[in-house]
Structure formats: C-alpha cells, structure tokens
Amino acid sequence: MPSTIPIAALTDWLHRYRDAVVDKRDWLTELDSAIGDADHGANMARGMTAAVEKVEQTSPATTDELFKTVGMTLVSTVGGASGPLYGTFFLRLGAALGTETAVGPEALAAGLRAGLDGVVARGKAEPGDKTLFDAMSPARAALDAAVAEGADPATATARAAAAAAEGRDATIDLVARKGRASYLGERSAGHLDPGSASATMLFETLASAVAAAS
Ligand code: ADP
Ligand code: MG
C-alpha cells in the first residue's frame, strides 16, 4: 500500500466531494430549511461544481495550485457563510501542502490542520457552537492520532471520516451560537447542523478517494 497520496487522488477527492454535495443537495437544503435559510445544498453544489469545472479547465499540476483554484472559486461563487469558510479551508490547505505532486500522511494532516485553523480564523467557531467546526475538529484530531500511530493514509482518513460523522450527529442536541441558526436560540436544538453534514462528506470522500488510490 503506497504511503503517499498522489495529486490524481486529491483531484479525485474533489470530484467525489462535488458528486456527494450534488447528490445530497436536497438533504443539505432540508437541514438548512429547519434552522437556516434553505440554501446550503444549493451553495455547496454550485460552489463545488464551479470549482471542479475550473480544475478541469486549468489542470493544476501541484497541490498548491489545485487547492487554491478550489478555494478561490468557492469564495467567488458562494455568497453564504459556507463559501468563505470552505474557500479559506482549501486556500490554507493548498498553501500548507506547497508545490508538491504527492503528499504523505503527515503533510496531509498538517495541511488539514492549517485548513481548519483558517476556518476558525474566519468564523471564530468554538467547539459546541453547532457548526461545521464540530465535524471538522474531531476529524482532524482522529487523523492526527492515526498518523502519530503510523497508520497508513487509507486507515487514517477512514478514522477521520468516522470521527466527523460522530461530531455531525452530536450537533443535533446543541444550541447554535454561530451563523444564522444562532438567531433561533434554543429552538435550534433538535436539528442536525447542515454545515457539519457537508463537512462530514468532505472527510468521507477524502477517505474513499484515498482508499481507491491505495
Ligand atoms: P448561510 O448561513 O449564509 O446561509 P450556508 O447555509 O451555506 O450559509 O451555510 C450554513 C453553515 O455554515 C452552518 O450550518 C454552519 O455549519 C456554518 N457556519 C455558519 N457560521 C459559521 C461560523 N462562524 N463558523 C463556522 N461555521 C459556520
Ligand atoms: Mg443557509
């Protein structure tokens, strides 16, 4: 099993993520209609469709170019909170990975850490605020722990995806303290946070792309 992830697999990740948010567009929108403004599915589907189109047009040769293309496209095509947040995630991921054509698990973990730091710098989310951070943060912790144990990339990313899903499900009971859902106060409890759902799909598709390349 190769211990590095080639840029082709990272590009495949973006295709899989685009397919997932397009496929689950109605579900993401339904989640956002309960505690937001019913546009999360449309936002993510539009943003990732444009991002993958741009990647196909420009065929980025390095990890830096690949993720910067995605980040810039998300920022410019998605008006909602999720555009700048996911956009920043990918911009920071690209900057951290640098001009590589393949990445090892440590570099990937460091890159995702930088991406999540970017999300926090922009949105100021804290644990338990009922945001996409509540799926991304446990995913990052699980990935770091797996990499520290010497797990191969497929195992490490699968553990990250499972941790994201747990974090997503735990948002149901939370009261939102950031974003539109926070306007509802206590009434936001009892609903799954839409951003935590799309963030879990981000880690699930990473795991499936890495597994397919292994
Ligand atoms: P909008 O809220 O502008 O309509 P979306 O519906 O696309 O944008 O995205 C909503 C999601 O964005 C929420 O479910 C939440 O997970 C995430 N979110 C909102 N504000 C923040 C924030 N400050 N930090 C992190 N995530 C946030
Ligand atoms: Mg919304």
mmCIF file of N, CA and C in Angstrom, residues 67-202:
data_model
loop_
_atom_site.group_PDB
_atom_site.id
_atom_site.type_symbol
_atom_site.label_atom_id
_atom_site.label_comp_id
_atom_site.label_asym_id
_atom_site.label_seq_id
_atom_site.Cartn_x
_atom_site.Cartn_y
_atom_site.Cartn_z
ATOM 1 N N PHE A 67 -5.566 23.271 -4.842
ATOM 2 C CA PHE A 67 -6.469 23.690 -3.762
ATOM 3 C C PHE A 67 -6.714 25.204 -3.759
ATOM 4 N N LYS A 68 -5.751 25.962 -4.274
ATOM 5 C CA LYS A 68 -6.002 27.409 -4.390
ATOM 6 C C LYS A 68 -7.094 27.679 -5.430
ATOM 7 N N THR A 69 -7.080 26.907 -6.501
ATOM 8 C CA THR A 69 -8.117 27.045 -7.535
ATOM 9 C C THR A 69 -9.491 26.783 -6.925
ATOM 10 N N VAL A 70 -9.579 25.710 -6.125
ATOM 11 C CA VAL A 70 -10.852 25.356 -5.487
ATOM 12 C C VAL A 70 -11.267 26.446 -4.498
ATOM 13 N N GLY A 71 -10.342 26.867 -3.649
ATOM 14 C CA GLY A 71 -10.649 27.865 -2.621
ATOM 15 C C GLY A 71 -11.115 29.173 -3.226
ATOM 16 N N MET A 72 -10.398 29.642 -4.252
ATOM 17 C CA MET A 72 -10.763 30.927 -4.861
ATOM 18 C C MET A 72 -12.115 30.833 -5.546
ATOM 19 N N THR A 73 -12.390 29.698 -6.171
ATOM 20 C CA THR A 73 -13.680 29.533 -6.852
ATOM 21 C C THR A 73 -14.823 29.500 -5.839
ATOM 22 N N LEU A 74 -14.627 28.821 -4.722
ATOM 23 C CA LEU A 74 -15.680 28.778 -3.697
ATOM 24 C C LEU A 74 -15.960 30.171 -3.139
ATOM 25 N N VAL A 75 -14.887 30.916 -2.842
ATOM 26 C CA VAL A 75 -15.074 32.262 -2.298
ATOM 27 C C VAL A 75 -15.845 33.131 -3.295
ATOM 28 N N SER A 76 -15.531 32.978 -4.592
ATOM 29 C CA SER A 76 -16.156 33.886 -5.562
ATOM 30 C C SER A 76 -17.535 33.415 -6.046
ATOM 31 N N THR A 77 -17.891 32.152 -5.841
ATOM 32 C CA THR A 77 -19.198 31.705 -6.368
ATOM 33 C C THR A 77 -20.252 31.457 -5.294
ATOM 34 N N VAL A 78 -19.832 31.373 -4.030
ATOM 35 C CA VAL A 78 -20.804 31.081 -2.970
ATOM 36 C C VAL A 78 -20.950 32.294 -2.045
ATOM 37 N N GLY A 79 -22.159 32.840 -2.020
ATOM 38 C CA GLY A 79 -22.398 34.035 -1.221
ATOM 39 C C GLY A 79 -22.565 33.755 0.260
ATOM 40 N N GLY A 80 -23.075 32.578 0.621
ATOM 41 C CA GLY A 80 -23.371 32.281 2.027
ATOM 42 C C GLY A 80 -22.127 32.141 2.883
ATOM 43 N N ALA A 81 -22.352 31.898 4.156
ATOM 44 C CA ALA A 81 -21.254 31.724 5.114
ATOM 45 C C ALA A 81 -20.317 30.601 4.673
ATOM 46 N N SER A 82 -20.896 29.563 4.071
ATOM 47 C CA SER A 82 -20.091 28.390 3.740
ATOM 48 C C SER A 82 -19.053 28.664 2.650
ATOM 49 N N GLY A 83 -19.293 29.617 1.742
ATOM 50 C CA GLY A 83 -18.338 29.894 0.664
ATOM 51 C C GLY A 83 -16.998 30.360 1.192
ATOM 52 N N PRO A 84 -16.982 31.462 1.968
ATOM 53 C CA PRO A 84 -15.718 31.918 2.534
ATOM 54 C C PRO A 84 -15.084 30.911 3.501
ATOM 55 N N LEU A 85 -15.915 30.148 4.225
ATOM 56 C CA LEU A 85 -15.360 29.188 5.200
ATOM 57 C C LEU A 85 -14.676 28.016 4.484
ATOM 58 N N TYR A 86 -15.385 27.366 3.578
ATOM 59 C CA TYR A 86 -14.759 26.276 2.813
ATOM 60 C C TYR A 86 -13.667 26.828 1.896
ATOM 61 N N GLY A 87 -13.883 28.023 1.356
ATOM 62 C CA GLY A 87 -12.872 28.635 0.494
ATOM 63 C C GLY A 87 -11.567 28.821 1.243
ATOM 64 N N THR A 88 -11.664 29.358 2.454
ATOM 65 C CA THR A 88 -10.471 29.561 3.277
ATOM 66 C C THR A 88 -9.822 28.225 3.622
ATOM 67 N N PHE A 89 -10.664 27.228 3.920
ATOM 68 C CA PHE A 89 -10.142 25.892 4.222
ATOM 69 C C PHE A 89 -9.230 25.407 3.080
ATOM 70 N N PHE A 90 -9.727 25.482 1.848
ATOM 71 C CA PHE A 90 -8.943 24.971 0.720
ATOM 72 C C PHE A 90 -7.735 25.867 0.405
ATOM 73 N N LEU A 91 -7.881 27.182 0.565
ATOM 74 C CA LEU A 91 -6.740 28.077 0.309
ATOM 75 C C LEU A 91 -5.598 27.775 1.274
ATOM 76 N N ARG A 92 -5.944 27.599 2.552
ATOM 77 C CA ARG A 92 -4.903 27.307 3.560
ATOM 78 C C ARG A 92 -4.319 25.910 3.370
ATOM 79 N N LEU A 93 -5.174 24.972 2.967
ATOM 80 C CA LEU A 93 -4.697 23.604 2.695
ATOM 81 C C LEU A 93 -3.657 23.643 1.576
ATOM 82 N N GLY A 94 -3.969 24.360 0.502
ATOM 83 C CA GLY A 94 -3.039 24.458 -0.628
ATOM 84 C C GLY A 94 -1.727 25.111 -0.224
ATOM 85 N N ALA A 95 -1.829 26.208 0.521
ATOM 86 C CA ALA A 95 -0.615 26.917 0.938
ATOM 87 C C ALA A 95 0.245 26.019 1.820
ATOM 88 N N ALA A 96 -0.392 25.240 2.700
ATOM 89 C CA ALA A 96 0.373 24.378 3.615
ATOM 90 C C ALA A 96 1.012 23.204 2.879
ATOM 91 N N LEU A 97 0.330 22.653 1.889
ATOM 92 C CA LEU A 97 0.891 21.500 1.170
ATOM 93 C C LEU A 97 2.037 21.922 0.255
ATOM 94 N N GLY A 98 1.960 23.146 -0.277
ATOM 95 C CA GLY A 98 3.027 23.640 -1.139
ATOM 96 C C GLY A 98 2.976 23.018 -2.529
ATOM 97 N N THR A 99 4.051 23.211 -3.279
ATOM 98 C CA THR A 99 4.054 22.812 -4.692
ATOM 99 C C THR A 99 4.509 21.359 -4.852
ATOM 100 N N GLU A 100 3.694 20.440 -4.339
ATOM 101 C CA GLU A 100 4.009 19.013 -4.403
ATOM 102 C C GLU A 100 3.134 18.331 -5.450
ATOM 103 N N THR A 101 3.537 17.121 -5.821
ATOM 104 C CA THR A 101 2.707 16.319 -6.723
ATOM 105 C C THR A 101 2.195 15.059 -6.011
ATOM 106 N N ALA A 102 2.608 14.883 -4.763
ATOM 107 C CA ALA A 102 2.102 13.794 -3.922
ATOM 108 C C ALA A 102 2.344 14.217 -2.476
ATOM 109 N N VAL A 103 1.478 13.755 -1.570
ATOM 110 C CA VAL A 103 1.670 14.130 -0.157
ATOM 111 C C VAL A 103 1.621 12.889 0.731
ATOM 112 N N GLY A 104 2.459 12.902 1.760
ATOM 113 C CA GLY A 104 2.446 11.832 2.750
ATOM 114 C C GLY A 104 1.392 12.120 3.802
ATOM 115 N N PRO A 105 1.099 11.154 4.663
ATOM 116 C CA PRO A 105 0.061 11.350 5.680
ATOM 117 C C PRO A 105 0.350 12.493 6.648
ATOM 118 N N GLU A 106 1.634 12.677 7.013
ATOM 119 C CA GLU A 106 1.963 13.778 7.946
ATOM 120 C C GLU A 106 1.664 15.120 7.291
ATOM 121 N N ALA A 107 2.068 15.247 6.024
ATOM 122 C CA ALA A 107 1.829 16.515 5.314
ATOM 123 C C ALA A 107 0.334 16.762 5.140
ATOM 124 N N LEU A 108 -0.399 15.696 4.853
ATOM 125 C CA LEU A 108 -1.847 15.855 4.699
ATOM 126 C C LEU A 108 -2.470 16.306 6.023
ATOM 127 N N ALA A 109 -2.055 15.655 7.111
ATOM 128 C CA ALA A 109 -2.595 16.022 8.426
ATOM 129 C C ALA A 109 -2.264 17.479 8.746
ATOM 130 N N ALA A 110 -1.034 17.897 8.465
ATOM 131 C CA ALA A 110 -0.637 19.289 8.721
ATOM 132 C C ALA A 110 -1.439 20.248 7.842
ATOM 133 N N GLY A 111 -1.683 19.849 6.610
ATOM 134 C CA GLY A 111 -2.456 20.683 5.683
ATOM 135 C C GLY A 111 -3.890 20.856 6.148
ATOM 136 N N LEU A 112 -4.498 19.756 6.609
ATOM 137 C CA LEU A 112 -5.886 19.846 7.078
ATOM 138 C C LEU A 112 -5.964 20.659 8.369
ATOM 139 N N ARG A 113 -4.906 20.571 9.172
ATOM 140 C CA ARG A 113 -4.836 21.397 10.386
ATOM 141 C C ARG A 113 -4.823 22.873 10.009
ATOM 142 N N ALA A 114 -3.993 23.198 9.024
ATOM 143 C CA ALA A 114 -3.911 24.597 8.566
ATOM 144 C C ALA A 114 -5.252 25.048 7.996
ATOM 145 N N GLY A 115 -5.924 24.161 7.263
ATOM 146 C CA GLY A 115 -7.234 24.491 6.706
ATOM 147 C C GLY A 115 -8.238 24.798 7.791
ATOM 148 N N LEU A 116 -8.244 23.967 8.807
ATOM 149 C CA LEU A 116 -9.202 24.177 9.905
ATOM 150 C C LEU A 116 -8.850 25.445 10.702
ATOM 151 N N ASP A 117 -7.557 25.702 10.869
ATOM 152 C CA ASP A 117 -7.159 26.960 11.532
ATOM 153 C C ASP A 117 -7.698 28.159 10.752
ATOM 154 N N GLY A 118 -7.711 28.036 9.434
ATOM 155 C CA GLY A 118 -8.251 29.106 8.589
ATOM 156 C C GLY A 118 -9.750 29.291 8.796
ATOM 157 N N VAL A 119 -10.455 28.176 8.931
ATOM 158 C CA VAL A 119 -11.903 28.223 9.184
ATOM 159 C C VAL A 119 -12.176 28.948 10.505
ATOM 160 N N VAL A 120 -11.362 28.654 11.502
ATOM 161 C CA VAL A 120 -11.543 29.279 12.824
ATOM 162 C C VAL A 120 -11.171 30.766 12.767
ATOM 163 N N ALA A 121 -10.103 31.077 12.047
ATOM 164 C CA ALA A 121 -9.689 32.484 11.938
ATOM 165 C C ALA A 121 -10.812 33.304 11.302
ATOM 166 N N ARG A 122 -11.512 32.700 10.346
ATOM 167 C CA ARG A 122 -12.569 33.432 9.637
ATOM 168 C C ARG A 122 -13.885 33.461 10.409
ATOM 169 N N GLY A 123 -14.284 32.303 10.940
ATOM 170 C CA GLY A 123 -15.633 32.204 11.525
ATOM 171 C C GLY A 123 -15.680 32.271 13.039
ATOM 172 N N LYS A 124 -14.502 32.180 13.679
ATOM 173 C CA LYS A 124 -14.420 32.251 15.152
ATOM 174 C C LYS A 124 -15.251 31.167 15.856
ATOM 175 N N ALA A 125 -15.479 30.042 15.184
ATOM 176 C CA ALA A 125 -16.268 28.978 15.815
ATOM 177 C C ALA A 125 -15.472 28.316 16.932
ATOM 178 N N GLU A 126 -16.190 27.973 17.977
ATOM 179 C CA GLU A 126 -15.600 27.233 19.095
ATOM 180 C C GLU A 126 -16.314 25.892 19.188
ATOM 181 N N PRO A 127 -15.687 24.914 19.873
ATOM 182 C CA PRO A 127 -16.336 23.613 19.993
ATOM 183 C C PRO A 127 -17.730 23.755 20.597
ATOM 184 N N GLY A 128 -18.706 23.060 20.033
ATOM 185 C CA GLY A 128 -20.065 23.076 20.577
ATOM 186 C C GLY A 128 -20.922 24.226 20.098
ATOM 187 N N ASP A 129 -20.411 25.045 19.159
ATOM 188 C CA ASP A 129 -21.213 26.151 18.611
ATOM 189 C C ASP A 129 -22.232 25.672 17.575
ATOM 190 N N LYS A 130 -22.218 24.375 17.271
ATOM 191 C CA LYS A 130 -23.140 23.800 16.276
ATOM 192 C C LYS A 130 -22.826 24.328 14.879
ATOM 193 N N THR A 131 -21.583 24.101 14.466
ATOM 194 C CA THR A 131 -21.176 24.499 13.111
ATOM 195 C C THR A 131 -20.391 23.359 12.474
ATOM 196 N N LEU A 132 -19.950 23.603 11.251
ATOM 197 C CA LEU A 132 -19.119 22.624 10.557
ATOM 198 C C LEU A 132 -17.839 22.317 11.326
ATOM 199 N N PHE A 133 -17.419 23.245 12.184
ATOM 200 C CA PHE A 133 -16.241 23.001 13.033
ATOM 201 C C PHE A 133 -16.430 21.753 13.892
ATOM 202 N N ASP A 134 -17.667 21.491 14.323
ATOM 203 C CA ASP A 134 -17.934 20.358 15.221
ATOM 204 C C ASP A 134 -17.800 19.005 14.521
ATOM 205 N N ALA A 135 -17.754 18.987 13.197
ATOM 206 C CA ALA A 135 -17.412 17.760 12.461
ATOM 207 C C ALA A 135 -15.933 17.774 12.081
ATOM 208 N N MET A 136 -15.435 18.941 11.671
ATOM 209 C CA MET A 136 -14.040 19.026 11.199
ATOM 210 C C MET A 136 -13.034 18.829 12.320
ATOM 211 N N SER A 137 -13.342 19.363 13.496
ATOM 212 C CA SER A 137 -12.358 19.319 14.571
ATOM 213 C C SER A 137 -12.094 17.886 15.076
ATOM 214 N N PRO A 138 -13.134 17.074 15.351
ATOM 215 C CA PRO A 138 -12.851 15.681 15.722
ATOM 216 C C PRO A 138 -12.193 14.890 14.588
ATOM 217 N N ALA A 139 -12.524 15.248 13.339
ATOM 218 C CA ALA A 139 -11.887 14.561 12.200
ATOM 219 C C ALA A 139 -10.386 14.852 12.197
ATOM 220 N N ARG A 140 -10.050 16.097 12.428
ATOM 221 C CA ARG A 140 -8.640 16.474 12.480
ATOM 222 C C ARG A 140 -7.933 15.748 13.624
ATOM 223 N N ALA A 141 -8.568 15.697 14.784
ATOM 224 C CA ALA A 141 -7.943 15.034 15.942
ATOM 225 C C ALA A 141 -7.736 13.544 15.673
ATOM 226 N N ALA A 142 -8.729 12.908 15.054
ATOM 227 C CA ALA A 142 -8.618 11.469 14.759
ATOM 228 C C ALA A 142 -7.525 11.212 13.726
ATOM 229 N N LEU A 143 -7.439 12.103 12.746
ATOM 230 C CA LEU A 143 -6.403 11.952 11.715
ATOM 231 C C LEU A 143 -5.019 12.111 12.339
ATOM 232 N N ASP A 144 -4.857 13.123 13.162
ATOM 233 C CA ASP A 144 -3.567 13.348 13.826
ATOM 234 C C ASP A 144 -3.178 12.132 14.662
ATOM 235 N N ALA A 145 -4.137 11.584 15.417
ATOM 236 C CA ALA A 145 -3.840 10.439 16.289
ATOM 237 C C ALA A 145 -3.452 9.228 15.445
ATOM 238 N N ALA A 146 -4.171 9.002 14.347
ATOM 239 C CA ALA A 146 -3.883 7.847 13.493
ATOM 240 C C ALA A 146 -2.505 7.984 12.844
ATOM 241 N N VAL A 147 -2.183 9.187 12.391
ATOM 242 C CA VAL A 147 -0.884 9.421 11.751
ATOM 243 C C VAL A 147 0.239 9.245 12.775
ATOM 244 N N ALA A 148 0.022 9.725 13.994
ATOM 245 C CA ALA A 148 1.028 9.573 15.052
ATOM 246 C C ALA A 148 1.284 8.095 15.368
ATOM 247 N N GLU A 149 0.256 7.280 15.211
ATOM 248 C CA GLU A 149 0.407 5.828 15.432
ATOM 249 C C GLU A 149 1.058 5.124 14.254
ATOM 250 N N GLY A 150 1.237 5.841 13.157
ATOM 251 C CA GLY A 150 1.843 5.242 11.966
ATOM 252 C C GLY A 150 0.845 4.555 11.052
ATOM 253 N N ALA A 151 -0.448 4.900 11.183
ATOM 254 C CA ALA A 151 -1.472 4.300 10.319
ATOM 255 C C ALA A 151 -1.240 4.708 8.861
ATOM 256 N N ASP A 152 -1.626 3.839 7.935
ATOM 257 C CA ASP A 152 -1.488 4.190 6.519
ATOM 258 C C ASP A 152 -2.574 5.220 6.163
ATOM 259 N N PRO A 153 -2.402 5.922 5.026
ATOM 260 C CA PRO A 153 -3.343 7.004 4.685
ATOM 261 C C PRO A 153 -4.802 6.554 4.618
ATOM 262 N N ALA A 154 -5.054 5.348 4.096
ATOM 263 C CA ALA A 154 -6.451 4.892 3.964
ATOM 264 C C ALA A 154 -7.084 4.710 5.348
ATOM 265 N N THR A 155 -6.330 4.107 6.266
ATOM 266 C CA THR A 155 -6.852 3.900 7.619
ATOM 267 C C THR A 155 -7.038 5.233 8.330
ATOM 268 N N ALA A 156 -6.033 6.098 8.220
ATOM 269 C CA ALA A 156 -6.067 7.393 8.923
ATOM 270 C C ALA A 156 -7.250 8.241 8.440
ATOM 271 N N THR A 157 -7.485 8.274 7.132
ATOM 272 C CA THR A 157 -8.585 9.108 6.624
ATOM 273 C C THR A 157 -9.941 8.468 6.928
ATOM 274 N N ALA A 158 -9.996 7.133 6.964
ATOM 275 C CA ALA A 158 -11.263 6.466 7.339
ATOM 276 C C ALA A 158 -11.614 6.791 8.794
ATOM 277 N N ARG A 159 -10.616 6.814 9.659
ATOM 278 C CA ARG A 159 -10.893 7.163 11.066
ATOM 279 C C ARG A 159 -11.346 8.619 11.187
ATOM 280 N N ALA A 160 -10.737 9.471 10.389
ATOM 281 C CA ALA A 160 -11.142 10.891 10.397
ATOM 282 C C ALA A 160 -12.604 11.031 9.963
ATOM 283 N N ALA A 161 -12.998 10.271 8.938
ATOM 284 C CA ALA A 161 -14.380 10.344 8.444
ATOM 285 C C ALA A 161 -15.362 9.849 9.502
ATOM 286 N N ALA A 162 -15.006 8.793 10.201
ATOM 287 C CA ALA A 162 -15.895 8.257 11.249
ATOM 288 C C ALA A 162 -16.044 9.268 12.385
ATOM 289 N N ALA A 163 -14.938 9.934 12.731
ATOM 290 C CA ALA A 163 -14.989 10.945 13.803
ATOM 291 C C ALA A 163 -15.829 12.150 13.378
ATOM 292 N N ALA A 164 -15.730 12.523 12.108
ATOM 293 C CA ALA A 164 -16.550 13.637 11.597
ATOM 294 C C ALA A 164 -18.033 13.290 11.726
ATOM 295 N N ALA A 165 -18.401 12.070 11.365
ATOM 296 C CA ALA A 165 -19.805 11.650 11.419
ATOM 297 C C ALA A 165 -20.329 11.684 12.859
ATOM 298 N N GLU A 166 -19.487 11.274 13.793
ATOM 299 C CA GLU A 166 -19.899 11.340 15.217
ATOM 300 C C GLU A 166 -20.115 12.784 15.641
ATOM 301 N N GLY A 167 -19.180 13.647 15.232
ATOM 302 C CA GLY A 167 -19.305 15.067 15.566
ATOM 303 C C GLY A 167 -20.548 15.679 14.935
ATOM 304 N N ARG A 168 -20.824 15.289 13.698
ATOM 305 C CA ARG A 168 -22.038 15.762 12.994
ATOM 306 C C ARG A 168 -23.290 15.371 13.785
ATOM 307 N N ASP A 169 -23.363 14.115 14.162
ATOM 308 C CA ASP A 169 -24.571 13.645 14.861
ATOM 309 C C ASP A 169 -24.726 14.321 16.226
ATOM 310 N N ALA A 170 -23.601 14.654 16.836
ATOM 311 C CA ALA A 170 -23.662 15.325 18.145
ATOM 312 C C ALA A 170 -24.147 16.766 18.033
ATOM 313 N N THR A 171 -24.189 17.329 16.808
ATOM 314 C CA THR A 171 -24.693 18.711 16.676
ATOM 315 C C THR A 171 -26.211 18.782 16.893
ATOM 316 N N ILE A 172 -26.898 17.641 16.778
ATOM 317 C CA ILE A 172 -28.373 17.649 16.910
ATOM 318 C C ILE A 172 -28.805 18.297 18.234
ATOM 319 N N ASP A 173 -28.159 17.894 19.310
ATOM 320 C CA ASP A 173 -28.581 18.375 20.635
ATOM 321 C C ASP A 173 -28.092 19.794 20.966
ATOM 322 N N LEU A 174 -27.186 20.319 20.150
ATOM 323 C CA LEU A 174 -26.578 21.600 20.504
ATOM 324 C C LEU A 174 -27.477 22.792 20.162
ATOM 325 N N VAL A 175 -27.284 23.867 20.909
ATOM 326 C CA VAL A 175 -27.917 25.159 20.609
ATOM 327 C C VAL A 175 -26.885 25.970 19.811
ATOM 328 N N ALA A 176 -27.299 26.496 18.658
ATOM 329 C CA ALA A 176 -26.357 27.198 17.780
ATOM 330 C C ALA A 176 -25.901 28.528 18.388
ATOM 331 N N ARG A 177 -24.587 28.758 18.308
ATOM 332 C CA ARG A 177 -24.040 30.026 18.806
ATOM 333 C C ARG A 177 -23.339 30.818 17.703
ATOM 334 N N LYS A 178 -23.323 30.258 16.463
ATOM 335 C CA LYS A 178 -22.727 30.982 15.326
ATOM 336 C C LYS A 178 -23.634 30.813 14.116
ATOM 337 N N GLY A 179 -23.540 31.768 13.203
ATOM 338 C CA GLY A 179 -24.286 31.662 11.955
ATOM 339 C C GLY A 179 -25.774 31.939 12.138
ATOM 340 N N ARG A 180 -26.514 31.767 11.037
ATOM 341 C CA ARG A 180 -27.960 32.053 11.033
ATOM 342 C C ARG A 180 -28.734 31.269 12.076
ATOM 343 N N ALA A 181 -28.341 30.005 12.292
ATOM 344 C CA ALA A 181 -29.082 29.144 13.225
ATOM 345 C C ALA A 181 -29.083 29.737 14.635
ATOM 346 N N SER A 182 -28.066 30.558 14.948
ATOM 347 C CA SER A 182 -27.990 31.148 16.294
ATOM 348 C C SER A 182 -29.135 32.139 16.537
ATOM 349 N N TYR A 183 -29.726 32.670 15.456
ATOM 350 C CA TYR A 183 -30.856 33.595 15.616
ATOM 351 C C TYR A 183 -32.045 32.890 16.270
ATOM 352 N N LEU A 184 -32.101 31.546 16.125
ATOM 353 C CA LEU A 184 -33.219 30.769 16.673
ATOM 354 C C LEU A 184 -33.045 30.464 18.162
ATOM 355 N N GLY A 185 -31.848 30.670 18.672
ATOM 356 C CA GLY A 185 -31.589 30.359 20.078
ATOM 357 C C GLY A 185 -31.887 28.902 20.385
ATOM 358 N N GLU A 186 -32.612 28.675 21.495
ATOM 359 C CA GLU A 186 -32.915 27.310 21.956
ATOM 360 C C GLU A 186 -33.650 26.491 20.895
ATOM 361 N N ARG A 187 -34.393 27.146 20.024
ATOM 362 C CA ARG A 187 -35.173 26.425 19.009
ATOM 363 C C ARG A 187 -34.280 25.748 17.963
ATOM 364 N N SER A 188 -32.979 26.092 17.967
ATOM 365 C CA SER A 188 -32.069 25.425 17.023
ATOM 366 C C SER A 188 -31.725 24.005 17.489
ATOM 367 N N ALA A 189 -31.950 23.701 18.758
ATOM 368 C CA ALA A 189 -31.667 22.344 19.259
ATOM 369 C C ALA A 189 -32.656 21.357 18.664
ATOM 370 N N GLY A 190 -32.201 20.107 18.474
ATOM 371 C CA GLY A 190 -33.079 19.075 17.914
ATOM 372 C C GLY A 190 -32.915 18.934 16.411
ATOM 373 N N HIS A 191 -32.011 19.707 15.817
ATOM 374 C CA HIS A 191 -31.774 19.645 14.372
ATOM 375 C C HIS A 191 -30.279 19.476 14.092
ATOM 376 N N LEU A 192 -29.982 18.689 13.079
ATOM 377 C CA LEU A 192 -28.587 18.487 12.682
ATOM 378 C C LEU A 192 -28.086 19.733 11.935
ATOM 379 N N ASP A 193 -26.882 20.155 12.250
ATOM 380 C CA ASP A 193 -26.324 21.341 11.581
ATOM 381 C C ASP A 193 -25.951 21.022 10.126
ATOM 382 N N PRO A 194 -26.460 21.787 9.159
ATOM 383 C CA PRO A 194 -26.162 21.492 7.746
ATOM 384 C C PRO A 194 -24.670 21.516 7.411
ATOM 385 N N GLY A 195 -23.946 22.480 7.938
ATOM 386 C CA GLY A 195 -22.507 22.567 7.631
ATOM 387 C C GLY A 195 -21.733 21.369 8.171
ATOM 388 N N SER A 196 -22.173 20.829 9.306
ATOM 389 C CA SER A 196 -21.484 19.640 9.840
ATOM 390 C C SER A 196 -21.757 18.433 8.938
ATOM 391 N N ALA A 197 -22.891 18.455 8.246
ATOM 392 C CA ALA A 197 -23.203 17.363 7.310
ATOM 393 C C ALA A 197 -22.310 17.455 6.074
ATOM 394 N N SER A 198 -22.171 18.662 5.504
ATOM 395 C CA SER A 198 -21.302 18.788 4.318
ATOM 396 C C SER A 198 -19.837 18.575 4.691
ATOM 397 N N ALA A 199 -19.444 18.953 5.910
ATOM 398 C CA ALA A 199 -18.055 18.753 6.339
ATOM 399 C C ALA A 199 -17.751 17.263 6.525
ATOM 400 N N THR A 200 -18.733 16.512 6.996
ATOM 401 C CA THR A 200 -18.535 15.060 7.120
ATOM 402 C C THR A 200 -18.363 14.439 5.739
ATOM 403 N N MET A 201 -19.140 14.919 4.778
ATOM 404 C CA MET A 201 -18.992 14.412 3.412
ATOM 405 C C MET A 201 -17.607 14.727 2.852
ATOM 406 N N LEU A 202 -17.042 15.846 3.272
ATOM 407 C CA LEU A 202 -15.684 16.212 2.828
ATOM 408 C C LEU A 202 -14.674 15.149 3.280
#
